[in-house]
Amino acid sequence: MTDAGTNAGKLRGKTAVVTGGSRGIGAAVVRAFASQGANVAVIYAGNREAAQEVCARCEAEYQVQARAYCCDVADFAQTKETVAAIRADFGAVHILVNNAGITRDGLLVMIKEADFDAVLDTNLKGAFNMMRHCVPLFLRAREGCIVNISSVTGLIGNAGQCSYGASKAGLIGLTKSAAKELASRKIRCNAVAPGFIRTDMTKEQAENPLLQMIPLGEIGEPEDVAEAVLYLATARYVTGEVLRVDGGIAM
Ligand code: NAI
């Protein structure tokens, strides 16, 4: 029997919002939360079927409420409406995971302005947008927690990933500033910095030289990241932390 089935899930009674929750790391986070009894709001950009499938599986396997919302996190007005809809549907929001992210890689001298902007708008401003609308709910409820999905590229850089690295380093600054600002209200904000994880985002990167530099010698799985996110979502005394889940790449 699952934790949720025994009514003993660590997150029973909580509502978690996960952006980009229809596949990859986001879908693994949604499942991990649901397995601990959380109700989940899954934000997806385009693939409605995939998002609904993730929700249906959570409801069937863990007897939680799960609902999918189409929203471009880069769009301030859309995120405002979506957070309001989630609040209306679930009554409250307790956990926000900013996982939605894109890459538009290219060498600095080649990269197009529009590509740079798209990466910053989705990865960094998207997280800000969601935080901007969720934090007032956390303040009113006197509880809340945020986990931002950064990257080792934000910690150590990677050639050809200036936009992505800037967005992911920016997320760390956003995380730590929010953690300091919100700590007195018992709202925690942490980040996870994954290395190479087996998802759609990395399937074209079999040749990436960074792969040879993984001390643990293998690519990570979405569930490895989800485990860290679940830890940070429940770690009462941890805030402003950046937890690497990278097989040792950035140590
Ligand atoms: P993925 O490409 O499989 O999933 C990304 C998700 O974000 C998708 O569901 C997509 O629809 C959603 N998304 C993209 N733009 C969006 C937008 N504007 N609005 C709403 N949703 C949007 O990628 P993956 O690998 O699961 O990555 C998840 C997060 O983890 C990303 O932030 C990524 O940067 C980060 N990450 C991934 C690593 C990896 O090796 N896969 C390594 C380090 C960080």
PDB file of C-alpha atoms and ligand atoms in Angstrom:
ATOM      1  CA  MET A   1       0.000   0.000   0.000  1.00  0.00           C
ATOM      2  CA  THR A   2       1.231   3.519  -0.776  1.00  0.00           C
ATOM      3  CA  ASP A   3       1.769   6.169   1.879  1.00  0.00           C
ATOM      4  CA  ALA A   4      -1.240   7.965   0.456  1.00  0.00           C
ATOM      5  CA  GLY A   5      -3.298   4.805   0.788  1.00  0.00           C
ATOM      6  CA  THR A   6      -2.487   4.552   4.494  1.00  0.00           C
ATOM      7  CA  ASN A   7      -3.361   8.240   4.897  1.00  0.00           C
ATOM      8  CA  ALA A   8       0.206   8.739   6.164  1.00  0.00           C
ATOM      9  CA  GLY A   9       1.613  10.778   3.256  1.00  0.00           C
ATOM     10  CA  LYS A  10       3.887  13.636   4.345  1.00  0.00           C
ATOM     11  CA  LEU A  11       1.942  16.033   2.128  1.00  0.00           C
ATOM     12  CA  ARG A  12      -1.618  14.946   2.799  1.00  0.00           C
ATOM     13  CA  GLY A  13      -3.940  17.952   2.711  1.00  0.00           C
ATOM     14  CA  LYS A  14      -1.424  20.112   0.828  1.00  0.00           C
ATOM     15  CA  THR A  15      -1.807  21.475  -2.688  1.00  0.00           C
ATOM     16  CA  ALA A  16       1.269  21.646  -4.895  1.00  0.00           C
ATOM     17  CA  VAL A  17       1.612  23.554  -8.165  1.00  0.00           C
ATOM     18  CA  VAL A  18       4.201  22.152 -10.570  1.00  0.00           C
ATOM     19  CA  THR A  19       5.023  24.035 -13.773  1.00  0.00           C
ATOM     20  CA  GLY A  20       6.004  21.951 -16.795  1.00  0.00           C
ATOM     21  CA  GLY A  21       4.477  18.973 -15.002  1.00  0.00           C
ATOM     22  CA  SER A  22       3.363  17.052 -18.059  1.00  0.00           C
ATOM     23  CA  ARG A  23       6.637  15.232 -18.707  1.00  0.00           C
ATOM     24  CA  GLY A  24      10.249  14.700 -17.657  1.00  0.00           C
ATOM     25  CA  ILE A  25      11.358  15.997 -14.276  1.00  0.00           C
ATOM     26  CA  GLY A  26       8.098  17.882 -13.698  1.00  0.00           C
ATOM     27  CA  ALA A  27       5.981  14.751 -14.164  1.00  0.00           C
ATOM     28  CA  ALA A  28       8.247  12.846 -11.753  1.00  0.00           C
ATOM     29  CA  VAL A  29       7.817  15.638  -9.172  1.00  0.00           C
ATOM     30  CA  VAL A  30       4.039  15.518  -9.615  1.00  0.00           C
ATOM     31  CA  ARG A  31       4.044  11.748  -9.008  1.00  0.00           C
ATOM     32  CA  ALA A  32       6.344  12.043  -5.988  1.00  0.00           C
ATOM     33  CA  PHE A  33       4.084  14.666  -4.407  1.00  0.00           C
ATOM     34  CA  ALA A  34       0.922  12.704  -5.171  1.00  0.00           C
ATOM     35  CA  SER A  35       2.510   9.577  -3.657  1.00  0.00           C
ATOM     36  CA  GLN A  36       2.763  11.559  -0.423  1.00  0.00           C
ATOM     37  CA  GLY A  37      -0.903  12.526  -0.539  1.00  0.00           C
ATOM     38  CA  ALA A  38      -0.616  16.021  -2.052  1.00  0.00           C
ATOM     39  CA  ASN A  39      -3.215  17.344  -4.434  1.00  0.00           C
ATOM     40  CA  VAL A  40      -1.490  18.584  -7.557  1.00  0.00           C
ATOM     41  CA  ALA A  41      -2.065  21.357 -10.089  1.00  0.00           C
ATOM     42  CA  VAL A  42      -0.100  20.517 -13.220  1.00  0.00           C
ATOM     43  CA  ILE A  43       0.796  23.476 -15.422  1.00  0.00           C
ATOM     44  CA  TYR A  44       1.618  22.575 -19.018  1.00  0.00           C
ATOM     45  CA  ALA A  45       2.510  24.619 -22.080  1.00  0.00           C
ATOM     46  CA  GLY A  46       0.961  22.660 -24.944  1.00  0.00           C
ATOM     47  CA  ASN A  47       0.559  18.917 -24.495  1.00  0.00           C
ATOM     48  CA  ARG A  48      -2.865  18.652 -22.911  1.00  0.00           C
ATOM     49  CA  GLU A  49      -3.104  14.893 -23.339  1.00  0.00           C
ATOM     50  CA  ALA A  50       0.189  14.262 -21.551  1.00  0.00           C
ATOM     51  CA  ALA A  51      -0.769  16.566 -18.680  1.00  0.00           C
ATOM     52  CA  GLN A  52      -4.166  14.922 -18.309  1.00  0.00           C
ATOM     53  CA  GLU A  53      -2.581  11.484 -18.389  1.00  0.00           C
ATOM     54  CA  VAL A  54      -0.224  12.464 -15.523  1.00  0.00           C
ATOM     55  CA  CYS A  55      -3.228  13.741 -13.554  1.00  0.00           C
ATOM     56  CA  ALA A  56      -5.359  10.658 -14.238  1.00  0.00           C
ATOM     57  CA  ARG A  57      -2.567   8.345 -13.055  1.00  0.00           C
ATOM     58  CA  CYS A  58      -2.101  10.332  -9.836  1.00  0.00           C
ATOM     59  CA  GLU A  59      -5.809  10.231  -9.093  1.00  0.00           C
ATOM     60  CA  ALA A  60      -6.047   6.509  -9.800  1.00  0.00           C
ATOM     61  CA  GLU A  61      -2.869   5.452  -7.984  1.00  0.00           C
ATOM     62  CA  TYR A  62      -2.841   7.813  -5.028  1.00  0.00           C
ATOM     63  CA  GLN A  63      -6.467   8.927  -4.564  1.00  0.00           C
ATOM     64  CA  VAL A  64      -5.526  12.621  -4.687  1.00  0.00           C
ATOM     65  CA  GLN A  65      -7.041  15.477  -6.674  1.00  0.00           C
ATOM     66  CA  ALA A  66      -5.048  16.368  -9.778  1.00  0.00           C
ATOM     67  CA  ARG A  67      -5.897  18.920 -12.436  1.00  0.00           C
ATOM     68  CA  ALA A  68      -4.102  20.230 -15.520  1.00  0.00           C
ATOM     69  CA  TYR A  69      -3.873  23.930 -16.474  1.00  0.00           C
ATOM     70  CA  CYS A  70      -2.608  25.242 -19.796  1.00  0.00           C
ATOM     71  CA  CYS A  71      -0.451  28.314 -19.130  1.00  0.00           C
ATOM     72  CA  ASP A  72       2.613  29.979 -20.619  1.00  0.00           C
ATOM     73  CA  VAL A  73       4.633  30.779 -17.503  1.00  0.00           C
ATOM     74  CA  ALA A  74       6.431  33.564 -19.363  1.00  0.00           C
ATOM     75  CA  ASP A  75       3.142  35.483 -19.594  1.00  0.00           C
ATOM     76  CA  PHE A  76       2.480  37.497 -16.425  1.00  0.00           C
ATOM     77  CA  ALA A  77      -1.266  37.870 -17.029  1.00  0.00           C
ATOM     78  CA  GLN A  78      -1.728  34.165 -17.806  1.00  0.00           C
ATOM     79  CA  THR A  79       0.094  33.102 -14.649  1.00  0.00           C
ATOM     80  CA  LYS A  80      -2.073  35.453 -12.596  1.00  0.00           C
ATOM     81  CA  GLU A  81      -5.265  33.957 -14.033  1.00  0.00           C
ATOM     82  CA  THR A  82      -3.983  30.420 -13.647  1.00  0.00           C
ATOM     83  CA  VAL A  83      -2.983  30.822 -10.000  1.00  0.00           C
ATOM     84  CA  ALA A  84      -6.414  32.345  -9.320  1.00  0.00           C
ATOM     85  CA  ALA A  85      -8.078  29.372 -11.038  1.00  0.00           C
ATOM     86  CA  ILE A  86      -5.995  26.895  -9.028  1.00  0.00           C
ATOM     87  CA  ARG A  87      -6.908  28.657  -5.821  1.00  0.00           C
ATOM     88  CA  ALA A  88     -10.591  28.564  -6.765  1.00  0.00           C
ATOM     89  CA  ASP A  89     -10.402  24.852  -7.603  1.00  0.00           C
ATOM     90  CA  PHE A  90      -8.287  23.672  -4.652  1.00  0.00           C
ATOM     91  CA  GLY A  91      -8.987  26.348  -2.031  1.00  0.00           C
ATOM     92  CA  ALA A  92      -5.297  26.972  -1.312  1.00  0.00           C
ATOM     93  CA  VAL A  93      -1.760  26.585  -2.620  1.00  0.00           C
ATOM     94  CA  HIS A  94       0.977  25.377  -0.258  1.00  0.00           C
ATOM     95  CA  ILE A  95       3.874  24.383  -2.528  1.00  0.00           C
ATOM     96  CA  LEU A  96       5.150  25.869  -5.788  1.00  0.00           C
ATOM     97  CA  VAL A  97       7.696  24.078  -7.958  1.00  0.00           C
ATOM     98  CA  ASN A  98       9.072  26.196 -10.806  1.00  0.00           C
ATOM     99  CA  ASN A  99      10.223  23.473 -13.162  1.00  0.00           C
ATOM    100  CA  ALA A 100       9.178  24.738 -16.622  1.00  0.00           C
ATOM    101  CA  GLY A 101      12.265  25.416 -18.673  1.00  0.00           C
ATOM    102  CA  ILE A 102      13.628  25.548 -22.196  1.00  0.00           C
ATOM    103  CA  THR A 103      16.992  25.653 -23.939  1.00  0.00           C
ATOM    104  CA  ARG A 104      17.929  27.587 -27.094  1.00  0.00           C
ATOM    105  CA  ASP A 105      21.620  26.792 -27.120  1.00  0.00           C
ATOM    106  CA  GLY A 106      24.180  28.532 -29.310  1.00  0.00           C
ATOM    107  CA  LEU A 107      27.572  30.156 -29.166  1.00  0.00           C
ATOM    108  CA  LEU A 108      27.572  33.692 -27.807  1.00  0.00           C
ATOM    109  CA  VAL A 109      28.584  35.194 -31.160  1.00  0.00           C
ATOM    110  CA  MET A 110      25.799  33.362 -32.976  1.00  0.00           C
ATOM    111  CA  ILE A 111      22.857  33.407 -30.595  1.00  0.00           C
ATOM    112  CA  LYS A 112      19.790  35.341 -31.718  1.00  0.00           C
ATOM    113  CA  GLU A 113      18.365  38.004 -29.454  1.00  0.00           C
ATOM    114  CA  ALA A 114      14.916  36.412 -29.615  1.00  0.00           C
ATOM    115  CA  ASP A 115      16.328  33.071 -28.431  1.00  0.00           C
ATOM    116  CA  PHE A 116      18.139  34.694 -25.511  1.00  0.00           C
ATOM    117  CA  ASP A 117      14.939  36.492 -24.531  1.00  0.00           C
ATOM    118  CA  ALA A 118      12.803  33.343 -24.814  1.00  0.00           C
ATOM    119  CA  VAL A 119      15.082  31.424 -22.449  1.00  0.00           C
ATOM    120  CA  LEU A 120      15.202  34.218 -19.876  1.00  0.00           C
ATOM    121  CA  ASP A 121      11.445  34.823 -20.172  1.00  0.00           C
ATOM    122  CA  THR A 122      10.541  31.183 -19.566  1.00  0.00           C
ATOM    123  CA  ASN A 123      13.196  30.013 -17.132  1.00  0.00           C
ATOM    124  CA  LEU A 124      13.685  33.102 -14.980  1.00  0.00           C
ATOM    125  CA  LYS A 125      10.774  35.459 -15.485  1.00  0.00           C
ATOM    126  CA  GLY A 126       8.415  32.456 -15.543  1.00  0.00           C
ATOM    127  CA  ALA A 127       9.534  31.523 -12.028  1.00  0.00           C
ATOM    128  CA  PHE A 128       9.198  35.130 -10.903  1.00  0.00           C
ATOM    129  CA  ASN A 129       5.684  35.319 -12.379  1.00  0.00           C
ATOM    130  CA  MET A 130       4.545  32.222 -10.507  1.00  0.00           C
ATOM    131  CA  MET A 131       6.173  33.349  -7.263  1.00  0.00           C
ATOM    132  CA  ARG A 132       4.670  36.813  -7.605  1.00  0.00           C
ATOM    133  CA  HIS A 133       1.173  35.335  -7.688  1.00  0.00           C
ATOM    134  CA  CYS A 134       1.612  32.439  -5.242  1.00  0.00           C
ATOM    135  CA  VAL A 135       3.477  34.242  -2.455  1.00  0.00           C
ATOM    136  CA  PRO A 136       0.485  36.446  -1.487  1.00  0.00           C
ATOM    137  CA  LEU A 137      -1.477  33.208  -0.980  1.00  0.00           C
ATOM    138  CA  PHE A 138       1.342  31.799   1.147  1.00  0.00           C
ATOM    139  CA  LEU A 139       1.466  34.983   3.237  1.00  0.00           C
ATOM    140  CA  ARG A 140      -2.259  34.881   3.850  1.00  0.00           C
ATOM    141  CA  ALA A 141      -2.160  31.174   4.730  1.00  0.00           C
ATOM    142  CA  ARG A 142       0.966  31.678   6.897  1.00  0.00           C
ATOM    143  CA  GLU A 143       2.656  28.778   5.181  1.00  0.00           C
ATOM    144  CA  GLY A 144       4.233  28.032   1.852  1.00  0.00           C
ATOM    145  CA  CYS A 145       7.276  26.688   0.166  1.00  0.00           C
ATOM    146  CA  ILE A 146       8.961  27.183  -3.193  1.00  0.00           C
ATOM    147  CA  VAL A 147      11.384  24.914  -5.027  1.00  0.00           C
ATOM    148  CA  ASN A 148      13.032  26.313  -8.162  1.00  0.00           C
ATOM    149  CA  ILE A 149      14.647  23.957 -10.653  1.00  0.00           C
ATOM    150  CA  SER A 150      17.968  25.511 -11.584  1.00  0.00           C
ATOM    151  CA  SER A 151      20.862  23.603 -13.203  1.00  0.00           C
ATOM    152  CA  VAL A 152      24.557  22.890 -12.758  1.00  0.00           C
ATOM    153  CA  THR A 153      24.972  25.171 -15.782  1.00  0.00           C
ATOM    154  CA  GLY A 154      23.872  28.006 -13.485  1.00  0.00           C
ATOM    155  CA  LEU A 155      26.637  27.031 -11.052  1.00  0.00           C
ATOM    156  CA  ILE A 156      29.631  26.237 -13.253  1.00  0.00           C
ATOM    157  CA  GLY A 157      28.603  27.449 -16.729  1.00  0.00           C
ATOM    158  CA  ASN A 158      28.699  25.530 -19.994  1.00  0.00           C
ATOM    159  CA  ALA A 159      30.008  26.649 -23.384  1.00  0.00           C
ATOM    160  CA  GLY A 160      27.153  27.262 -25.806  1.00  0.00           C
ATOM    161  CA  GLN A 161      24.648  27.806 -23.003  1.00  0.00           C
ATOM    162  CA  CYS A 162      24.990  31.510 -22.162  1.00  0.00           C
ATOM    163  CA  SER A 163      21.256  32.158 -22.134  1.00  0.00           C
ATOM    164  CA  TYR A 164      20.436  28.986 -20.227  1.00  0.00           C
ATOM    165  CA  GLY A 165      23.304  29.513 -17.763  1.00  0.00           C
ATOM    166  CA  ALA A 166      22.253  33.118 -17.168  1.00  0.00           C
ATOM    167  CA  SER A 167      18.657  32.076 -16.549  1.00  0.00           C
ATOM    168  CA  LYS A 168      19.631  29.270 -14.171  1.00  0.00           C
ATOM    169  CA  ALA A 169      22.159  31.406 -12.247  1.00  0.00           C
ATOM    170  CA  GLY A 170      19.484  34.097 -12.059  1.00  0.00           C
ATOM    171  CA  LEU A 171      17.124  31.555 -10.530  1.00  0.00           C
ATOM    172  CA  ILE A 172      19.622  30.942  -7.745  1.00  0.00           C
ATOM    173  CA  GLY A 173      19.767  34.674  -6.975  1.00  0.00           C
ATOM    174  CA  LEU A 174      15.986  34.820  -7.070  1.00  0.00           C
ATOM    175  CA  THR A 175      15.777  31.813  -4.742  1.00  0.00           C
ATOM    176  CA  LYS A 176      18.195  33.182  -2.147  1.00  0.00           C
ATOM    177  CA  SER A 177      16.712  36.681  -2.132  1.00  0.00           C
ATOM    178  CA  ALA A 178      13.183  35.319  -1.776  1.00  0.00           C
ATOM    179  CA  ALA A 179      14.392  32.957   0.966  1.00  0.00           C
ATOM    180  CA  LYS A 180      15.787  35.891   2.957  1.00  0.00           C
ATOM    181  CA  GLU A 181      12.757  38.063   2.308  1.00  0.00           C
ATOM    182  CA  LEU A 182      10.195  35.421   3.279  1.00  0.00           C
ATOM    183  CA  ALA A 183      11.961  33.535   6.079  1.00  0.00           C
ATOM    184  CA  SER A 184      10.429  35.607   8.861  1.00  0.00           C
ATOM    185  CA  ARG A 185       7.020  34.476   7.590  1.00  0.00           C
ATOM    186  CA  LYS A 186       8.145  30.821   7.659  1.00  0.00           C
ATOM    187  CA  ILE A 187       7.965  30.604   3.882  1.00  0.00           C
ATOM    188  CA  ARG A 188      10.938  28.640   2.551  1.00  0.00           C
ATOM    189  CA  CYS A 189      12.518  28.925  -0.870  1.00  0.00           C
ATOM    190  CA  ASN A 190      15.138  26.494  -2.189  1.00  0.00           C
ATOM    191  CA  ALA A 191      16.585  25.363  -5.496  1.00  0.00           C
ATOM    192  CA  VAL A 192      17.654  22.080  -7.014  1.00  0.00           C
ATOM    193  CA  ALA A 193      20.513  22.064  -9.517  1.00  0.00           C
ATOM    194  CA  PRO A 194      20.283  18.919 -11.643  1.00  0.00           C
ATOM    195  CA  GLY A 195      23.136  17.752 -13.828  1.00  0.00           C
ATOM    196  CA  PHE A 196      22.369  15.450 -16.754  1.00  0.00           C
ATOM    197  CA  ILE A 197      18.947  13.889 -16.386  1.00  0.00           C
ATOM    198  CA  ARG A 198      17.350  11.504 -18.873  1.00  0.00           C
ATOM    199  CA  THR A 199      14.453  13.546 -20.370  1.00  0.00           C
ATOM    200  CA  ASP A 200      13.330  14.983 -23.722  1.00  0.00           C
ATOM    201  CA  MET A 201      15.577  17.994 -23.017  1.00  0.00           C
ATOM    202  CA  THR A 202      18.773  15.903 -23.061  1.00  0.00           C
ATOM    203  CA  LYS A 203      17.922  13.206 -25.582  1.00  0.00           C
ATOM    204  CA  GLU A 204      19.910  14.965 -28.341  1.00  0.00           C
ATOM    205  CA  GLN A 205      22.995  15.448 -26.167  1.00  0.00           C
ATOM    206  CA  ALA A 206      24.669  12.036 -26.292  1.00  0.00           C
ATOM    207  CA  GLU A 207      27.850  13.772 -27.500  1.00  0.00           C
ATOM    208  CA  ASN A 208      27.993  16.433 -24.800  1.00  0.00           C
ATOM    209  CA  PRO A 209      31.523  16.421 -23.275  1.00  0.00           C
ATOM    210  CA  LEU A 210      30.055  17.059 -19.834  1.00  0.00           C
ATOM    211  CA  LEU A 211      28.742  13.481 -19.892  1.00  0.00           C
ATOM    212  CA  GLN A 212      32.328  12.214 -19.535  1.00  0.00           C
ATOM    213  CA  MET A 213      32.726  14.305 -16.397  1.00  0.00           C
ATOM    214  CA  ILE A 214      30.072  12.698 -14.216  1.00  0.00           C
ATOM    215  CA  PRO A 215      31.901  11.213 -11.207  1.00  0.00           C
ATOM    216  CA  LEU A 216      29.094   8.734 -10.511  1.00  0.00           C
ATOM    217  CA  GLY A 217      29.461   7.611 -14.123  1.00  0.00           C
ATOM    218  CA  GLU A 218      25.859   7.692 -15.278  1.00  0.00           C
ATOM    219  CA  ILE A 219      23.100  10.034 -16.321  1.00  0.00           C
ATOM    220  CA  GLY A 220      20.427  10.764 -13.689  1.00  0.00           C
ATOM    221  CA  GLU A 221      16.739   9.899 -13.808  1.00  0.00           C
ATOM    222  CA  PRO A 222      13.819  12.321 -13.310  1.00  0.00           C
ATOM    223  CA  GLU A 223      12.995  10.439 -10.085  1.00  0.00           C
ATOM    224  CA  ASP A 224      16.425  11.377  -8.666  1.00  0.00           C
ATOM    225  CA  VAL A 225      15.497  15.042  -8.998  1.00  0.00           C
ATOM    226  CA  ALA A 226      11.951  14.469  -7.724  1.00  0.00           C
ATOM    227  CA  GLU A 227      13.362  12.904  -4.549  1.00  0.00           C
ATOM    228  CA  ALA A 228      15.387  16.075  -3.872  1.00  0.00           C
ATOM    229  CA  VAL A 229      12.394  18.312  -4.588  1.00  0.00           C
ATOM    230  CA  LEU A 230      10.260  16.277  -2.191  1.00  0.00           C
ATOM    231  CA  TYR A 231      12.964  16.578   0.465  1.00  0.00           C
ATOM    232  CA  LEU A 232      13.138  20.367   0.085  1.00  0.00           C
ATOM    233  CA  ALA A 233       9.349  20.632   0.093  1.00  0.00           C
ATOM    234  CA  THR A 234       9.239  18.930   3.482  1.00  0.00           C
ATOM    235  CA  ALA A 235      12.522  20.045   5.122  1.00  0.00           C
ATOM    236  CA  ARG A 236      11.206  22.366   7.835  1.00  0.00           C
ATOM    237  CA  TYR A 237      14.575  23.957   8.678  1.00  0.00           C
ATOM    238  CA  VAL A 238      16.120  24.334   5.212  1.00  0.00           C
ATOM    239  CA  THR A 239      15.861  27.539   3.196  1.00  0.00           C
ATOM    240  CA  GLY A 240      18.037  29.339   0.636  1.00  0.00           C
ATOM    241  CA  GLU A 241      19.738  26.051  -0.245  1.00  0.00           C
ATOM    242  CA  VAL A 242      20.853  24.919  -3.703  1.00  0.00           C
ATOM    243  CA  LEU A 243      20.862  21.130  -3.739  1.00  0.00           C
ATOM    244  CA  ARG A 244      22.881  19.576  -6.550  1.00  0.00           C
ATOM    245  CA  VAL A 245      21.529  16.366  -8.052  1.00  0.00           C
ATOM    246  CA  ASP A 246      24.266  15.871 -10.592  1.00  0.00           C
ATOM    247  CA  GLY A 247      26.220  12.691  -9.906  1.00  0.00           C
ATOM    248  CA  GLY A 248      28.993  14.945  -8.612  1.00  0.00           C
ATOM    249  CA  ILE A 249      29.591  17.059 -11.766  1.00  0.00           C
ATOM    250  CA  ALA A 250      29.783  20.401  -9.986  1.00  0.00           C
ATOM    251  CA  MET A 251      31.568  19.405  -6.762  1.00  0.00           C
TER     252      MET A 251
HETATM  253  P1  NAI B   1      11.416  18.828 -20.606  1.00  0.00           P
HETATM  254  O1  NAI B   1      11.711  19.601 -21.840  1.00  0.00           O
HETATM  255  O2  NAI B   1      11.178  17.373 -20.692  1.00  0.00           O
HETATM  256  O3  NAI B   1      10.207  19.497 -19.813  1.00  0.00           O
HETATM  257  C1  NAI B   1      10.068  20.866 -19.666  1.00  0.00           C
HETATM  258  C2  NAI B   1       8.644  21.159 -19.346  1.00  0.00           C
HETATM  259  O4  NAI B   1       8.479  22.585 -19.258  1.00  0.00           O
HETATM  260  C3  NAI B   1       7.688  20.671 -20.420  1.00  0.00           C
HETATM  261  O5  NAI B   1       6.564  20.091 -19.797  1.00  0.00           O
HETATM  262  C4  NAI B   1       7.300  21.947 -21.141  1.00  0.00           C
HETATM  263  O6  NAI B   1       6.022  21.890 -21.724  1.00  0.00           O
HETATM  264  C5  NAI B   1       7.331  22.940 -20.005  1.00  0.00           C
HETATM  265  N1  NAI B   1       7.442  24.316 -20.477  1.00  0.00           N
HETATM  266  C6  NAI B   1       8.385  24.825 -21.313  1.00  0.00           C
HETATM  267  N2  NAI B   1       8.128  26.122 -21.544  1.00  0.00           N
HETATM  268  C7  NAI B   1       7.006  26.437 -20.852  1.00  0.00           C
HETATM  269  C8  NAI B   1       6.239  27.612 -20.687  1.00  0.00           C
HETATM  270  N3  NAI B   1       6.574  28.753 -21.303  1.00  0.00           N
HETATM  271  N4  NAI B   1       5.148  27.575 -19.893  1.00  0.00           N
HETATM  272  C9  NAI B   1       4.793  26.441 -19.257  1.00  0.00           C
HETATM  273  N5  NAI B   1       5.475  25.287 -19.371  1.00  0.00           N
HETATM  274  C10 NAI B   1       6.568  25.292 -20.158  1.00  0.00           C
HETATM  275  O7  NAI B   1      12.629  19.160 -19.636  1.00  0.00           O
HETATM  276  P2  NAI B   1      13.172  18.487 -18.313  1.00  0.00           P
HETATM  277  O8  NAI B   1      14.470  17.876 -18.647  1.00  0.00           O
HETATM  278  O9  NAI B   1      12.143  17.683 -17.624  1.00  0.00           O
HETATM  279  O10 NAI B   1      13.491  19.814 -17.484  1.00  0.00           O
HETATM  280  C11 NAI B   1      12.720  20.282 -16.415  1.00  0.00           C
HETATM  281  C12 NAI B   1      13.503  21.396 -15.732  1.00  0.00           C
HETATM  282  O11 NAI B   1      14.738  20.874 -15.253  1.00  0.00           O
HETATM  283  C13 NAI B   1      13.860  22.547 -16.673  1.00  0.00           C
HETATM  284  O12 NAI B   1      13.764  23.761 -15.966  1.00  0.00           O
HETATM  285  C14 NAI B   1      15.310  22.276 -17.020  1.00  0.00           C
HETATM  286  O13 NAI B   1      15.989  23.441 -17.356  1.00  0.00           O
HETATM  287  C15 NAI B   1      15.799  21.676 -15.726  1.00  0.00           C
HETATM  288  N6  NAI B   1      16.994  20.874 -15.884  1.00  0.00           N
HETATM  289  C16 NAI B   1      16.988  19.738 -16.652  1.00  0.00           C
HETATM  290  C17 NAI B   1      18.142  18.997 -16.802  1.00  0.00           C
HETATM  291  C18 NAI B   1      18.196  17.757 -17.599  1.00  0.00           C
HETATM  292  O14 NAI B   1      19.290  17.206 -17.734  1.00  0.00           O
HETATM  293  N7  NAI B   1      17.112  17.253 -18.139  1.00  0.00           N
HETATM  294  C19 NAI B   1      19.385  19.418 -16.135  1.00  0.00           C
HETATM  295  C20 NAI B   1      19.286  20.606 -15.356  1.00  0.00           C
HETATM  296  C21 NAI B   1      18.121  21.294 -15.240  1.00  0.00           C
END
